[in-house]
XYZ file of C-alpha atoms in Angstrom:
655
model
C 75.791 80.996 61.656
C 78.576 83.753 62.068
C 79.444 85.642 58.924
C 81.688 88.226 58.723
C 80.982 91.220 56.503
C 83.541 93.742 56.534
C 86.848 94.103 58.490
C 87.945 98.020 59.053
C 91.742 98.674 60.173
C 93.419 102.325 61.202
C 97.496 101.704 61.735
C 97.533 98.380 62.353
C 100.535 96.921 61.470
C 101.469 97.654 57.660
C 97.667 98.808 57.281
C 99.231 102.466 57.146
C 95.920 105.252 57.954
C 91.987 104.133 57.235
C 91.636 100.830 55.426
C 88.584 98.876 54.534
C 88.303 95.373 53.740
C 84.488 94.429 52.399
C 83.462 90.646 52.322
C 80.936 88.978 50.223
C 77.277 88.100 51.775
C 76.962 85.424 49.335
C 78.144 81.868 50.525
C 81.813 80.719 48.714
C 85.114 81.854 48.573
C 86.771 85.164 49.042
C 91.061 85.176 48.298
C 93.217 87.576 49.616
C 96.425 87.499 47.305
C 99.685 88.999 49.255
C 103.357 88.771 48.928
C 105.712 87.594 52.231
C 105.643 90.370 54.661
C 102.551 92.596 53.139
C 100.191 91.478 55.971
C 98.279 88.638 55.382
C 99.118 87.080 58.551
C 97.982 90.157 60.557
C 95.175 90.300 58.202
C 93.965 86.951 60.691
C 95.496 88.898 63.647
C 93.416 92.094 63.344
C 90.374 89.610 63.235
C 91.184 88.169 66.334
C 91.975 91.142 68.149
C 88.646 92.167 67.164
C 87.324 89.020 69.135
C 89.636 88.841 71.735
C 91.772 92.229 72.527
C 94.977 89.770 71.356
C 97.627 88.610 68.830
C 99.009 85.063 68.240
C 102.927 85.107 66.869
C 104.970 82.527 66.165
C 104.252 79.448 69.142
C 100.945 80.136 69.400
C 101.991 82.915 72.394
C 101.209 86.161 72.871
C 102.205 88.805 71.010
C 102.789 92.441 72.499
C 100.726 94.660 71.389
C 102.888 97.824 71.247
C 104.286 96.971 68.291
C 101.594 96.217 66.206
C 100.691 100.116 65.715
C 101.659 101.035 61.850
C 106.044 102.006 61.858
C 105.627 104.804 59.492
C 102.403 106.802 61.680
C 104.525 105.849 64.867
C 107.833 108.122 63.508
C 104.769 110.332 62.484
C 103.836 110.566 66.568
C 100.311 108.986 65.643
C 100.569 105.688 67.924
C 98.097 103.286 68.634
C 95.193 101.654 66.533
C 92.425 100.725 66.048
C 90.278 97.231 64.272
C 86.372 97.584 63.010
C 84.458 94.141 62.678
C 81.633 94.034 61.216
C 79.294 90.683 61.366
C 75.717 89.318 61.258
C 74.629 85.919 63.368
C 71.327 85.147 64.087
C 69.874 87.418 62.252
C 71.434 90.708 63.656
C 73.426 92.793 62.337
C 77.033 93.509 65.138
C 79.968 96.225 64.488
C 82.614 95.387 67.053
C 85.541 98.144 67.218
C 88.223 98.167 69.592
C 90.940 100.249 69.984
C 94.428 100.279 71.671
C 95.633 103.511 72.329
C 98.584 105.711 74.249
C 97.453 107.069 77.745
C 97.071 110.641 77.832
C 100.433 112.613 77.882
C 102.694 108.983 77.264
C 104.864 108.373 74.869
C 104.998 104.471 74.978
C 107.068 102.499 75.221
C 105.444 98.975 76.691
C 102.621 97.628 76.312
C 101.495 99.367 80.089
C 101.462 102.787 78.132
C 98.481 101.763 76.081
C 94.406 101.758 77.387
C 92.355 99.057 75.695
C 88.778 99.707 74.745
C 85.743 98.527 72.688
C 81.997 98.808 72.503
C 79.819 96.457 70.141
C 76.857 97.918 68.033
C 73.884 95.192 67.804
C 71.103 96.433 64.969
C 72.729 100.064 65.574
C 72.175 100.102 69.253
C 75.660 100.026 71.480
C 75.333 97.011 74.326
C 76.684 97.752 77.902
C 79.747 96.323 78.810
C 78.859 93.021 80.453
C 75.672 92.286 77.658
C 78.487 92.646 74.939
C 80.884 90.787 76.770
C 78.478 88.042 76.805
C 77.384 88.256 73.234
C 80.713 87.582 72.359
C 81.434 84.856 74.102
C 78.004 83.490 72.110
C 79.599 84.690 69.178
C 82.623 83.199 68.615
C 84.075 81.600 72.442
C 87.352 81.834 72.332
C 88.437 78.315 73.378
C 87.375 77.452 69.589
C 88.418 80.558 67.786
C 91.075 77.766 66.027
C 88.577 76.154 64.558
C 87.540 79.493 62.824
C 91.249 81.347 62.427
C 94.195 79.419 61.416
C 96.914 78.911 60.005
C 99.503 76.480 58.813
C 101.229 76.165 62.106
C 97.705 75.408 63.822
C 97.052 73.236 61.445
C 100.444 70.848 62.754
C 98.853 70.915 65.990
C 96.282 68.291 65.099
C 98.620 65.770 64.801
C 98.857 65.727 68.830
C 95.484 64.490 68.766
C 96.823 61.322 67.994
C 98.860 60.818 70.674
C 97.633 60.431 74.605
C 100.735 61.901 76.497
C 101.292 64.551 73.792
C 100.880 68.560 75.725
C 98.225 70.160 72.903
C 96.281 67.102 72.397
C 93.896 67.064 75.484
C 93.382 71.302 75.262
C 92.712 70.721 71.254
C 90.461 67.730 71.464
C 88.645 69.896 74.485
C 87.674 72.466 72.552
C 86.486 70.255 69.840
C 84.252 69.302 72.102
C 83.312 72.361 72.795
C 82.712 73.336 69.340
C 80.312 70.029 68.948
C 78.592 71.466 71.992
C 79.293 68.841 74.406
C 80.377 71.287 77.307
C 76.559 72.276 77.713
C 75.622 67.839 78.475
C 78.319 67.575 80.678
C 77.611 70.898 82.634
C 73.853 69.630 83.057
C 75.371 65.746 83.975
C 77.932 67.895 86.647
C 74.622 69.805 87.761
C 73.284 66.969 88.735
C 76.119 65.876 90.446
C 76.830 68.536 92.086
C 72.468 68.254 93.215
C 73.510 64.434 94.002
C 76.085 65.289 96.484
C 74.139 68.130 98.264
C 70.983 65.422 98.909
C 73.562 62.841 100.230
C 74.929 66.339 102.503
C 70.990 66.346 103.551
C 70.990 62.908 104.439
C 73.943 63.020 106.863
C 72.653 66.465 108.119
C 69.520 64.488 108.647
C 71.901 61.015 110.272
C 73.505 63.305 112.562
C 70.522 64.041 113.858
C 69.192 60.411 115.113
C 71.032 58.377 117.495
C 71.146 55.338 115.676
C 72.369 57.246 112.896
C 74.688 59.691 114.201
C 78.012 57.698 113.804
C 77.093 56.941 110.141
C 75.823 60.775 109.637
C 78.884 61.987 111.104
C 81.188 59.615 109.008
C 79.281 60.709 105.821
C 79.466 64.587 106.784
C 82.927 64.163 107.077
C 83.322 62.335 103.598
C 81.843 65.062 101.969
C 83.814 67.832 103.084
C 86.912 65.856 102.152
C 85.746 65.278 98.971
C 85.112 68.520 98.529
C 88.951 68.928 99.305
C 89.917 66.748 96.326
C 87.720 68.415 94.242
C 89.303 71.816 94.957
C 92.866 69.896 94.566
C 92.000 68.438 91.803
C 91.140 71.372 89.672
C 93.974 74.494 91.019
C 96.166 71.392 89.967
C 94.797 70.726 86.572
C 94.724 75.102 85.661
C 98.307 74.480 87.197
C 99.374 71.713 84.705
C 97.340 73.802 81.944
C 100.082 76.761 82.920
C 103.067 74.826 82.696
C 102.179 72.492 79.547
C 101.974 75.930 77.783
C 105.203 76.924 79.071
C 106.715 73.865 77.617
C 105.685 74.844 74.602
C 106.571 78.331 74.472
C 110.196 77.087 75.905
C 110.220 74.146 73.166
C 109.835 76.568 70.664
C 112.767 79.038 71.940
C 114.869 76.018 72.038
C 114.009 75.051 68.491
C 115.209 78.512 67.027
C 118.723 77.589 68.340
C 120.521 76.097 65.548
C 122.106 73.785 67.915
C 118.900 72.152 69.946
C 117.262 71.644 66.923
C 118.249 68.316 65.538
C 118.203 66.881 69.199
C 114.805 68.377 69.602
C 113.943 66.556 66.358
C 115.469 63.330 66.761
C 113.889 63.415 70.316
C 110.642 63.883 68.466
C 111.348 61.217 65.971
C 111.832 58.529 69.036
C 108.826 59.688 70.376
C 107.082 58.639 67.835
C 109.015 55.525 67.258
C 108.258 54.365 70.981
C 104.515 55.044 70.905
C 104.366 53.289 67.509
C 106.420 50.390 69.203
C 104.357 50.541 72.009
C 101.113 49.978 70.104
C 103.003 46.880 68.611
C 103.551 45.817 72.125
C 99.748 45.710 72.622
C 99.300 44.053 69.448
C 101.707 41.213 70.703
C 100.400 41.000 73.955
C 97.224 40.606 72.975
C 98.214 37.961 70.025
C 100.679 36.348 73.272
C 97.518 35.965 75.293
C 96.053 33.961 72.901
C 98.109 31.600 72.384
C 98.709 30.796 75.985
C 94.999 29.631 75.695
C 96.460 26.645 74.267
C 100.040 26.542 76.051
C 99.141 23.952 78.459
C 99.082 21.171 75.602
C 102.969 22.310 75.429
C 103.839 19.956 78.895
C 101.375 16.611 77.814
C 103.235 16.756 74.122
C 105.189 13.317 74.748
C 102.649 11.672 76.168
C 100.079 12.779 73.871
C 102.455 11.830 71.388
C 102.684 8.481 72.718
C 99.151 8.023 72.386
C 98.687 8.986 69.817
C 100.890 6.476 68.349
C 99.127 3.638 69.685
C 96.096 4.821 68.956
C 96.867 4.726 65.012
C 97.692 1.522 65.688
C 94.360 0.213 66.971
C 92.774 2.151 64.183
C 94.920 0.101 61.560
C 93.903 -2.936 63.796
C 89.516 -2.339 63.842
C 89.927 -0.938 60.189
C 91.223 -4.694 59.106
C 88.829 -6.638 60.970
C 86.059 -4.231 60.319
C 86.775 -4.478 56.326
C 87.449 -8.731 57.256
C 83.957 -8.809 58.536
C 82.149 -7.110 55.711
C 83.462 -8.671 53.127
C 82.311 -12.115 55.050
C 79.080 -10.732 55.097
C 79.068 -9.514 51.180
C 80.266 -13.019 50.433
C 78.056 -15.116 52.135
C 74.717 -12.963 50.820
C 76.023 -12.784 47.132
C 73.451 -14.368 44.780
C 76.786 -14.440 42.194
C 78.774 -17.549 41.565
C 82.082 -15.293 41.639
C 84.250 -13.883 44.247
C 84.274 -9.876 43.410
C 87.690 -9.664 44.084
C 90.110 -12.316 42.243
C 86.684 -13.205 39.775
C 87.270 -16.465 40.709
C 84.418 -18.943 41.217
C 82.491 -19.545 44.973
C 81.564 -22.963 45.510
C 78.685 -24.003 47.397
C 81.316 -25.549 50.420
C 83.143 -22.526 50.764
C 79.672 -20.231 51.463
C 78.794 -22.449 53.444
C 81.959 -22.153 55.694
C 81.743 -18.442 55.409
C 78.286 -18.761 57.099
C 79.508 -21.157 59.781
C 82.210 -18.465 60.546
C 79.968 -15.581 60.954
C 77.197 -17.867 63.354
C 80.408 -18.531 65.586
C 80.979 -14.872 65.523
C 77.205 -14.725 66.904
C 76.094 -13.171 63.535
C 76.816 -9.477 64.018
C 80.712 -9.834 63.852
C 81.758 -5.795 63.344
C 79.169 -3.997 65.219
C 81.633 -3.702 68.338
C 84.373 -2.827 66.342
C 82.897 -0.388 63.965
C 81.793 1.690 67.599
C 85.952 1.748 68.734
C 86.759 2.750 65.714
C 84.428 5.445 65.703
C 86.009 6.677 69.079
C 89.558 5.958 68.998
C 89.007 8.141 65.609
C 87.337 10.635 67.833
C 90.322 11.183 70.395
C 92.587 10.873 67.550
C 91.216 14.038 66.007
C 90.778 15.511 69.899
C 94.986 14.596 70.390
C 95.904 16.450 66.955
C 94.330 19.497 67.519
C 95.804 19.870 70.696
C 99.194 18.134 69.208
C 98.860 21.832 66.729
C 98.350 23.856 69.159
C 100.969 22.870 71.342
C 103.683 24.642 69.168
C 106.322 25.732 71.649
C 108.420 27.375 68.723
C 105.552 29.512 67.320
C 104.832 30.393 71.105
C 108.857 31.037 71.752
C 109.173 34.017 68.354
C 106.357 35.295 69.866
C 107.704 35.837 72.962
C 111.189 36.518 71.302
C 109.234 39.404 69.425
C 107.697 41.008 72.265
C 110.978 40.678 73.677
C 112.695 42.640 71.220
C 110.124 45.244 71.450
C 110.687 45.486 74.561
C 114.278 46.114 74.313
C 113.889 48.769 71.562
C 111.376 50.738 73.797
C 113.898 50.171 76.739
C 117.121 51.527 74.146
C 114.854 54.261 72.745
C 113.759 55.544 76.026
C 117.147 55.722 76.997
C 118.243 57.884 73.791
C 115.391 60.374 74.369
C 116.370 60.504 78.009
C 119.976 61.136 77.103
C 118.434 63.627 74.501
C 116.645 65.409 76.973
C 119.897 65.378 79.262
C 121.880 67.215 76.612
C 118.195 69.427 76.008
C 119.072 70.685 79.606
C 123.312 71.288 79.347
C 125.366 73.642 77.697
C 127.410 76.654 77.741
C 125.461 78.869 76.237
C 123.880 81.583 78.327
C 120.972 81.691 76.461
C 120.620 78.138 75.985
C 121.761 77.573 79.311
C 118.496 79.445 80.466
C 116.572 78.132 78.497
C 117.512 74.272 78.937
C 117.096 75.435 82.401
C 113.460 76.344 82.145
C 112.885 73.132 80.712
C 114.051 71.030 83.061
C 112.540 73.097 85.622
C 108.742 72.622 84.093
C 109.562 68.912 83.377
C 110.052 68.543 86.618
C 107.421 70.306 87.956
C 104.894 68.402 85.090
C 105.620 65.465 86.673
C 105.162 66.613 90.191
C 101.839 68.286 89.320
C 101.090 64.787 87.292
C 101.749 62.805 90.604
C 99.499 64.848 92.465
C 96.480 64.635 90.761
C 96.754 60.617 90.288
C 96.930 60.298 93.987
C 93.764 62.958 94.158
C 91.880 60.742 91.916
C 93.231 57.689 93.397
C 91.636 59.365 97.216
C 88.789 60.185 95.447
C 87.688 57.025 94.329
C 88.643 56.070 97.750
C 86.162 58.250 99.405
C 83.548 57.704 96.887
C 83.756 53.520 98.275
C 83.902 54.569 101.636
C 80.691 56.573 101.010
C 79.006 53.667 99.380
C 79.786 51.702 102.372
C 78.113 53.843 104.516
C 75.153 54.884 102.594
C 74.254 51.467 101.763
C 74.207 51.000 105.987
C 72.253 54.236 106.235
C 69.640 52.878 104.080
C 69.317 49.701 106.299
C 68.675 51.420 109.249
C 66.151 54.384 107.531
C 63.041 56.048 108.584
C 61.401 59.153 109.533
C 63.040 62.399 107.662
C 65.850 59.563 106.778
C 63.803 57.756 104.119
C 63.035 61.295 102.053
C 66.191 62.227 102.459
C 67.199 58.570 101.062
C 64.955 59.032 98.151
C 65.922 62.415 97.217
C 70.135 61.167 97.501
C 68.538 58.148 95.286
C 66.425 59.967 92.342
C 69.251 62.561 92.027
C 72.156 59.340 91.740
C 69.524 57.850 88.820
C 68.894 61.364 87.174
C 73.215 61.744 87.085
C 73.533 58.597 85.790
C 70.821 58.571 83.117
C 71.961 61.857 82.419
C 76.002 60.343 82.648
C 74.900 57.141 80.168
C 73.131 59.641 77.583
C 76.177 62.397 77.438
C 78.780 59.102 76.761
C 76.427 57.926 74.143
C 75.857 60.818 72.317
C 79.641 61.677 72.556
C 80.344 58.013 70.564
C 77.637 59.208 68.482
C 79.460 62.959 67.384
C 82.882 61.081 67.027
C 81.354 58.494 64.145
C 79.689 61.372 62.475
C 82.601 63.421 62.953
C 85.124 60.145 61.519
C 81.727 59.931 58.862
C 82.449 63.395 57.725
C 85.628 63.285 58.087
C 86.424 60.592 55.789
C 83.851 62.321 52.910
C 86.169 65.416 52.799
C 89.667 63.385 52.793
C 88.420 61.725 49.741
C 87.445 64.356 48.455
C 91.275 66.442 49.535
C 93.370 63.313 48.834
C 95.123 62.369 45.594
C 96.236 58.994 46.870
C 93.236 56.140 45.297
C 94.293 53.620 47.263
C 93.694 55.426 50.890
C 90.414 54.342 51.737
C 88.970 56.578 55.132
C 90.012 57.914 58.258
C 89.378 56.152 61.678
C 88.866 58.408 64.895
C 90.585 57.840 68.194
C 88.828 59.053 71.670
C 90.919 62.055 71.737
C 88.863 62.688 67.344
C 92.621 62.126 66.390
C 92.228 60.749 63.040
C 94.185 57.837 61.690
C 94.396 57.011 57.878
C 93.700 53.859 56.695
C 94.403 51.665 53.666
C 92.339 49.891 50.857
C 93.557 46.962 52.488
C 92.151 47.799 56.463
C 95.591 48.584 57.751
C 96.655 51.949 58.929
C 99.037 54.572 57.774
C 101.478 54.589 60.443
C 103.808 56.977 59.468
C 102.565 60.541 57.253
C 103.979 62.846 55.316
C 103.646 66.973 56.387
C 101.262 67.429 53.626
C 98.915 64.391 54.278
C 98.931 65.610 58.010
C 97.930 68.970 56.508
C 95.367 67.369 54.647
C 93.689 65.102 57.440
C 93.686 68.765 59.502
C 91.926 70.236 56.895
C 89.396 67.087 56.943
C 88.730 67.508 60.353
C 88.224 71.104 60.451
C 85.511 70.805 57.523
C 83.837 67.985 59.548
C 83.607 69.718 62.777
C 81.934 72.680 60.634
C 79.659 70.073 59.311
C 78.221 68.838 62.782
C 78.520 72.096 65.359
C 75.860 73.925 66.529
C 77.827 77.156 66.134
C 78.459 77.630 62.373
C 80.950 80.467 60.887
C 84.013 81.377 58.654
C 87.039 79.444 57.972
C 89.699 82.100 57.437
C 92.768 80.574 56.505
C 96.499 81.953 55.987
C 98.781 80.322 53.710
C 96.905 77.321 54.136
C 99.245 75.191 51.060
C 102.472 75.895 51.906
C 102.952 71.713 52.440
C 101.183 70.471 49.671
C 102.074 69.576 45.756
C 100.020 71.047 42.837
C 97.357 68.639 42.544
C 96.159 68.432 46.666
C 95.941 71.939 46.427
C 93.936 72.235 43.636
C 91.676 69.157 45.356
C 91.362 71.416 48.355
C 90.200 74.655 46.593
C 87.903 72.919 45.191
C 86.502 71.559 47.914
C 86.929 74.322 50.388
C 82.775 75.752 49.491
C 81.660 72.479 51.139
C 83.628 72.981 54.469
C 82.112 76.555 55.334
C 79.480 78.572 53.949
C 82.016 81.354 54.005
C 85.454 80.765 53.072
C 88.548 83.548 53.556
C 91.767 82.403 51.979
C 95.253 84.645 52.800
C 98.144 83.199 50.186
C 100.751 84.787 48.030
C 100.116 84.537 44.037
C 102.888 81.784 43.646
C 100.678 79.316 46.038
C 97.664 79.918 44.401
C 97.536 81.121 40.879
C 93.962 83.382 40.707
C 93.693 82.283 37.240
C 93.593 78.235 38.691
C 91.959 79.832 41.768
C 88.897 81.281 39.329
C 88.992 77.802 37.117
C 88.641 75.609 40.275
C 85.815 78.090 42.081
C 84.274 79.434 38.723
C 80.812 80.914 40.682
C 81.525 79.977 43.896
C 84.751 82.549 44.258
C 82.854 85.473 45.064
C 85.463 88.366 45.532
C 89.423 88.950 45.282
C 91.455 91.784 46.985
C 94.776 92.296 47.020
C 97.748 93.799 49.139
C 99.735 96.239 47.424
C 103.145 97.604 48.400
C 103.698 100.777 48.951
C 106.625 100.918 51.488
C 108.085 97.746 53.474
C 106.555 99.609 55.849
C 103.417 100.299 54.051
C 100.281 98.151 52.881
C 97.418 98.972 50.495
C 94.438 96.717 50.642
C 92.576 97.255 47.114
C 90.152 95.004 45.149
C 91.388 93.185 42.416
C 90.297 94.052 38.832
C 90.333 91.232 37.180
C 93.829 89.977 36.307
C 95.188 92.765 37.251
C 97.678 92.723 39.710
């Protein structure tokens, strides 16, 4: 497990001179108190800079390092800064020093006027540059740092996991799989796929050396070369897409800062959520219609079935009369008493004799055929009733009308989205026009690349089909060296298929474990007793489930916050890499009851938790009451001037 033990700053942001923040070695929570603009976010960025040599500003974009130097120090002619981070990991102690100093003789005005440098000590020994980089990537890969170093803005991004068409969703879900260790398995699977490709290429080469298989060998070699081109194109397109999506997110963030476009963006976001909800409803409605259409044929024969039903009912009445009369006659003929059971009048011997004669004329078994026919008639009536019940054209029409209305709503809202997008790409203000032009361009480029990716994937599928066909033909003509190569291809293919299935099964098991742990954290964090659980999707997005089993379609900002924290806790529980959770201003969108629950639950999410808060957000007395012995340290960010903050341990209730 990764544990931070100390952070040392030199002229970093508002922290002038050398200042040191020490973290307890025991499991628990450290709270750092500071008012707005005192340096809480700077502390988070200091840890990020130590690990990765960068800091992040608003909109999750990298910020200029030139602006990080302490302002008072730069006025005194001292430029640059340094961050030292002390930590333990897997039984070793580390000291990471990263600095940002001006070039010799330069008075810096931008990032290019500086030189960055860093070194890593392990157990007191300085590691070489390459081993140090590898060690840092092992301790905390940058791709998963979002699950250890985050603020309220980053927590908002987790909502994108619920939407398959979001830009950030795939990136976040990829990071989730990375922290869960899935890339280790997928890399092994990809290695087996590469081994299978090499085996097929060897087989193609062997086939080219045989007269009867040469043509197939040439075709197979050509298809393999074609596939390599497709794979390279796909990788390049996906890299370009990631860059473009990041550009789109950055442009959107800039546009949100413009008052005139903010409302348009918000409205478009709401409409996009509405459209996604309508599409889900449309899928459900189509599923219901599919089930209803299974018996829709009955509508075409409703009239004949109704007429047949009337005839059968009339025949049923006739047969019931015959059967009942026969039963009465048999009862009277065999009665030992002298009175009629119906009218209670005496029955004479003459009358009994006439009844027996009537029964003998009917063969002595009158009513047996009628009873069988009556049973058949009733079965046919039941079948017709079932089909008539299913043949409900009015209900079917209502279902179709509902689907058409949903589609109309989707069409109308999509047109509104298109119109808003058009408005976002128009304007008279030069700056806004520039942003909107960039936005329109990046959307167009993303669409072109996405179309290219889909086209390449289709070609790869066709290529695989052709290769499989040739492979089967070669197997029928195999002999000599082709037999050995064929066995190698089959073995590699079987191993790849086995490992691919194993990855799928393991991924599903991990998702269910994350869902279970996220639900446990959520139930501990939420103040709504009717919220029963969380349901996970393929992208690790979490939906709140009501106690009646229905989904909560619209969530407040506070609910999103609680769900995101639940996901972070679940990932910490299931990831092979464990580390501290460092949160900047985590309670901004939460009420007092939720804050109390989260503070109490945080120590169960990670063994080391560092909270960067202001006192109104989390009063010290409340923190101590909620955390008790799990509160291990408190620190203050004390103002010296607008550009100078001092770090100091908090002593009791002293501010």
